[in-house]
Structures are given as C-alpha cells and as structure tokens.
Coordinates of C-alpha atoms in Angstrom, one line a residue:
M80 CA -20.4 21.8 6.7
K81 CA -19.1 21.3 10.3
Q82 CA -15.7 22.8 11.1
N83 CA -14.0 19.4 11.8
I84 CA -15.0 18.1 8.4
S85 CA -14.3 21.3 6.4
K86 CA -10.5 21.1 7.1
Y87 CA -10.4 17.7 5.3
A88 CA -13.1 18.2 2.6
S89 CA -10.8 19.9 0.1
R90 CA -8.0 17.3 0.5
T91 CA -7.4 13.8 -0.8
V92 CA -7.1 10.9 1.6
G93 CA -3.6 10.2 0.2
E94 CA -2.5 13.8 1.2
I95 CA -4.0 13.4 4.7
V96 CA -2.0 10.2 5.3
A97 CA 1.1 11.6 3.7
D98 CA 1.0 14.4 6.3
N99 CA 0.5 12.0 9.2
Y100 CA 0.8 8.3 8.6
A101 CA -1.1 7.6 11.8
A102 CA -4.2 8.6 9.8
A103 CA -3.8 5.3 8.0
D104 CA -5.0 3.4 11.1
V105 CA -8.1 5.7 11.2
F106 CA -8.9 5.2 7.6
H107 CA -8.3 1.4 7.9
H108 CA -10.7 1.3 10.8
F109 CA -13.5 2.9 8.8
G110 CA -12.7 1.0 5.6
V111 CA -11.4 4.0 3.7
D112 CA -9.0 3.2 0.9
F113 CA -6.1 5.6 1.3
C114 CA -3.5 3.8 -0.8
C115 CA -4.8 2.5 -4.2
H116 CA -7.4 5.3 -4.3
G117 CA -5.4 7.9 -2.4
A118 CA -6.3 10.5 -5.0
D119 CA -9.9 10.4 -4.0
N120 CA -11.3 13.5 -2.2
Y121 CA -12.0 13.0 1.5
L122 CA -15.7 13.1 1.2
E123 CA -15.7 10.9 -1.8
A124 CA -13.5 8.3 -0.2
V125 CA -15.4 8.3 3.1
G126 CA -18.7 8.0 1.1
K127 CA -17.4 5.0 -0.8
A128 CA -16.7 3.3 2.6
N129 CA -20.2 4.2 3.8
A130 CA -18.6 5.8 6.8
D131 CA -19.8 8.9 8.7
P132 CA -17.5 11.8 7.7
E133 CA -18.0 13.5 11.0
R134 CA -16.9 10.4 13.0
V135 CA -13.9 9.9 10.7
A136 CA -12.9 13.6 11.0
A137 CA -13.2 13.4 14.8
A138 CA -10.9 10.4 14.8
L139 CA -8.4 12.2 12.6
D140 CA -8.6 15.3 14.9
G141 CA -7.8 13.0 17.9
L142 CA -4.5 12.1 16.3
H143 CA -3.3 15.7 16.7
A144 CA -3.7 15.4 20.5
Q145 CA -1.4 12.4 20.6
P146 CA 2.4 12.4 20.4
G147 CA 3.6 11.4 16.9
T148 CA 5.1 8.0 16.6
S149 CA 5.0 7.4 12.8
P150 CA 7.8 8.5 10.5
D151 CA 7.2 11.8 8.7
F152 CA 7.8 10.2 5.3
K153 CA 6.7 13.3 3.5
Q154 CA 9.8 15.1 4.8
W155 CA 12.2 12.5 3.6
P156 CA 14.2 13.0 0.4
T157 CA 12.4 11.0 -2.3
D158 CA 15.4 8.9 -3.2
L159 CA 15.8 8.0 0.5
L160 CA 12.1 7.0 0.5
I161 CA 12.8 4.7 -2.5
D162 CA 15.6 3.1 -0.4
Y163 CA 13.1 2.5 2.3
V164 CA 10.6 0.9 -0.1
L165 CA 13.3 -1.4 -1.5
K166 CA 14.9 -2.5 1.8
I167 CA 11.7 -2.7 3.9
H168 CA 8.9 -3.5 1.6
H169 CA 10.5 -5.3 -1.4
R170 CA 12.6 -7.4 1.0
G171 CA 9.7 -8.0 3.3
I172 CA 7.4 -9.3 0.5
R173 CA 10.1 -11.7 -0.6
R174 CA 10.8 -12.8 3.0
D175 CA 7.3 -13.0 4.4
G176 CA 5.3 -14.0 1.3
P177 CA 6.7 -17.6 0.8
E178 CA 6.4 -18.3 4.5
M179 CA 2.8 -17.1 4.5
L180 CA 2.0 -19.2 1.4
S181 CA 3.5 -22.3 2.9
L182 CA 1.4 -21.9 6.1
M183 CA -1.6 -21.3 3.9
H184 CA -1.2 -24.6 2.1
K185 CA -0.9 -26.5 5.5
V186 CA -4.0 -24.8 6.8
E187 CA -5.9 -25.4 3.6
Q188 CA -5.0 -29.1 3.7
V189 CA -6.4 -29.5 7.2
H190 CA -9.3 -27.1 7.3
A191 CA -10.6 -26.8 3.8
E192 CA -13.2 -29.5 4.2
N193 CA -15.1 -27.4 6.7
H194 CA -14.0 -24.1 5.2
P195 CA -13.9 -24.5 1.4
E196 CA -13.3 -20.7 1.0
L197 CA -9.7 -21.5 2.0
H198 CA -9.1 -22.9 -1.5
E199 CA -10.0 -19.5 -3.0
V200 CA -7.8 -17.7 -0.4
A201 CA -4.9 -19.9 -1.4
R202 CA -5.4 -19.2 -5.1
L203 CA -5.6 -15.5 -4.4
L204 CA -2.4 -15.5 -2.4
E205 CA -0.5 -17.5 -5.0
G206 CA -1.6 -15.1 -7.6
S207 CA -0.6 -12.1 -5.5
L208 CA 2.9 -13.3 -4.8
E209 CA 3.4 -14.1 -8.5
A210 CA 2.1 -10.7 -9.6
L211 CA 4.0 -8.9 -6.9
E212 CA 7.4 -10.4 -7.9
E213 CA 6.8 -9.2 -11.5
H214 CA 5.9 -5.8 -10.1
L215 CA 8.9 -5.5 -7.9
Q216 CA 11.2 -6.4 -10.8
K217 CA 9.8 -3.7 -13.0
E218 CA 10.4 -1.2 -10.2
E219 CA 13.9 -2.4 -9.5
Q220 CA 15.0 -2.8 -13.1
V221 CA 13.3 0.1 -14.9
L222 CA 11.5 2.7 -12.8
F223 CA 13.6 3.2 -9.7
P224 CA 17.1 3.2 -11.4
Y225 CA 15.9 6.1 -13.6
M226 CA 14.5 7.9 -10.5
Y227 CA 17.9 7.5 -8.8
E228 CA 19.6 8.9 -11.8
M229 CA 17.2 11.8 -12.0
Y230 CA 17.6 12.8 -8.4
A231 CA 21.4 12.4 -8.6
A232 CA 21.6 14.7 -11.6
I233 CA 19.5 17.3 -9.9
A234 CA 21.8 17.1 -6.8
R235 CA 24.7 17.8 -9.1
G236 CA 23.0 20.8 -10.6
E237 CA 22.5 19.0 -14.0
R238 CA 19.5 18.4 -16.2
P239 CA 18.4 14.8 -16.0
M240 CA 18.5 12.6 -19.1
P241 CA 15.0 12.0 -20.5
F242 CA 13.3 8.7 -19.6
H243 CA 14.0 6.3 -22.5
C244 CA 10.3 5.5 -23.1
G245 CA 9.0 9.1 -23.1
S246 CA 7.6 10.3 -19.8
I247 CA 8.1 8.6 -16.5
A248 CA 4.4 8.9 -16.1
M249 CA 4.0 5.9 -18.4
P250 CA 5.5 3.2 -16.2
I251 CA 4.1 4.9 -13.1
N252 CA 0.6 4.5 -14.6
V253 CA 1.3 0.8 -15.0
M254 CA 2.6 0.5 -11.4
E255 CA -0.5 2.2 -10.1
A256 CA -2.8 0.0 -12.1
E257 CA -1.1 -3.1 -10.6
H258 CA -1.4 -1.5 -7.2
D259 CA -5.2 -1.3 -7.8
G260 CA -5.2 -5.0 -8.7
E261 CA -3.5 -6.0 -5.5
G262 CA -5.8 -3.8 -3.4
E263 CA -8.8 -5.5 -4.9
R264 CA -7.3 -8.9 -4.4
Y265 CA -6.8 -8.3 -0.7
R266 CA -10.2 -6.8 -0.3
H267 CA -11.5 -10.1 -1.7
I268 CA -9.4 -12.1 0.8
A269 CA -10.6 -10.0 3.7
A270 CA -14.2 -10.6 2.7
L271 CA -13.6 -14.4 2.4
T272 CA -12.1 -14.5 5.8
N273 CA -14.6 -12.3 7.5
N274 CA -12.0 -9.6 7.9
Y275 CA -9.4 -12.1 9.1
T276 CA -11.6 -13.4 11.9
A277 CA -10.8 -17.0 12.9
P278 CA -13.7 -19.4 13.0
A279 CA -14.6 -21.2 16.2
D280 CA -12.8 -24.4 15.1
A281 CA -9.6 -22.7 14.0
C282 CA -6.3 -24.2 15.3
A283 CA -3.3 -22.1 16.3
S284 CA -1.9 -22.4 12.8
Y285 CA -5.1 -21.1 11.3
R286 CA -5.2 -18.1 13.6
L287 CA -1.5 -17.4 12.9
L288 CA -2.2 -17.6 9.1
L289 CA -4.9 -14.9 9.4
D290 CA -2.6 -12.7 11.4
K291 CA 0.2 -13.1 8.9
I292 CA -2.1 -12.2 5.9
K293 CA -3.5 -9.2 7.8
T294 CA 0.0 -8.0 8.6
F295 CA 1.1 -8.6 5.0
E296 CA -1.8 -6.6 3.7
A297 CA -1.1 -3.7 6.1
N298 CA 2.5 -3.6 5.0
L299 CA 1.3 -3.6 1.4
H300 CA -0.9 -0.7 2.1
E301 CA 2.0 1.3 3.4
H302 CA 4.1 0.3 0.4
I303 CA 1.4 1.4 -2.1
H304 CA 0.7 4.6 -0.1
L305 CA 4.3 5.7 -0.2
E306 CA 4.6 5.1 -3.9
N307 CA 1.2 6.4 -5.1
N308 CA 0.9 9.4 -2.8
I309 CA 4.5 10.6 -2.3
I310 CA 7.2 9.0 -4.5
F311 CA 5.3 8.9 -7.8
P312 CA 3.8 12.4 -7.7
D313 CA 7.1 13.9 -6.7
A314 CA 9.0 12.1 -9.5
I315 CA 6.4 13.3 -12.1
A316 CA 6.7 16.9 -10.8
V317 CA 10.5 16.8 -10.8
E318 CA 10.6 15.4 -14.3
A319 CA 8.2 18.1 -15.6
A320 CA 10.2 20.9 -13.9
S321 CA 13.5 19.5 -15.5
V322 CA 12.1 19.7 -19.0
A323 CA 10.3 23.1 -18.6

C-alpha cells in the first residue's frame, strides 16, 4: 500500500474530518459520505464512492500544505459544541428551511411542466423539514438537556445522574438512524437535480433554489458530522466512564 494511503487506511472518514474539517470538502468532491457513515473505514468509504483512494489521499495531503481556515471542532468542549449545533444548525434549519420550501413551490409551479422531477423534489423537501423539526425537538427536549447536566456534573466533580431511559446510547442510536434517513433523502434530491445543476431553461429563481438546497445540504452534513463523529461518541464515552 502506498505511503500516502497507509496513513488513512486504519482510520474512519469521520475521524479524518474531525481532525480537519477541511477534509469534508475533499470527501464531498469525491462523493465520500463522511457524516451519516462516518464510522466507515477510509478504504471502505472511498470504495463505496467508487473513488480512487490514491487520488483522495493526495487531495487530503494537500490540505496540510494549506493554512487552516476551518474551526478545530475536535478541540472544543463538547457542551460548547452542543451550543454551536443549537445556535447555528438548529436555528439555521428553522430559518432557511421554510424560505427554501417557499421558493421550491414557486419554481415547481412555473417549471414542473417541463421538469416533472420538481414534484418529487418538493415532496422530499417537505418531508425533510417535517422530519427535521421532530428530530430537533427530540435533541432539544431530551438528549441535549441530559448531556448538559452530565457535563456540568463532571465539571463540579460529581457523578452524573443516570439517564432516565437507561443508557444515553439508546436515544443516540435513534438520532443516528434519523441522520441516515436525511442523508439518503438528500442523495435522492441531488440525483433528481443532476447534482444541483440548473437546466438550460432555468430562470434566476430556479438557479437560486438549487443553490439554496445545495447549501442547506452542506450545512446538514456539518450538523450530522459534528453529532455522529464528535458529540455522540464523546457523550457515550463520558457516560461509560462515569458509571465504571
């Protein structure tokens, strides 16, 4: 195995992105799922994307020659990272989602005769925003409040109270399954829109819509990555250590 691949071969793609979030752009370029399937080994994940592991590794190596511009999320306290998810991602979904869907319906009304796939895109976006709202509420009302209490207790030198439904891994498993569902939903939307490529007859609103969905998906990828690959594993490890 070539040297530039061997340094990544024993790692998961989620770990690689957690160490340097700029790697997310590389994986996105090659179609590698680093968020919903961040636990996949590098070679496995790159293979699923039908990408060349040497080319991907070379692109990752190139990141180290560039000055870092992405936040080093892995070094943040986990409860601060939860604050970030709530104030940036949860608020962003609720702010940007309805605006995106409103524009979707306008574009659908004008262009669906020539582009009937827009009906399916609209249906998928409606389902996404409905499912995401339920998902956010579960995190805000159940999971994150317990995590805050757990980390606060540890900061005080106290043993955290046990999670009321057994292990915190139980709701985390539910959250991760819902993340998988959203990841699959947006892969479907990307396929229907030719990876957000505007057709020749697209008006300015149509082009803007595709840009908004693409940005929404990218933000969702960061959201899922932070939870699946940093917040959730740390919370499970902290809980396990507190009851040992």
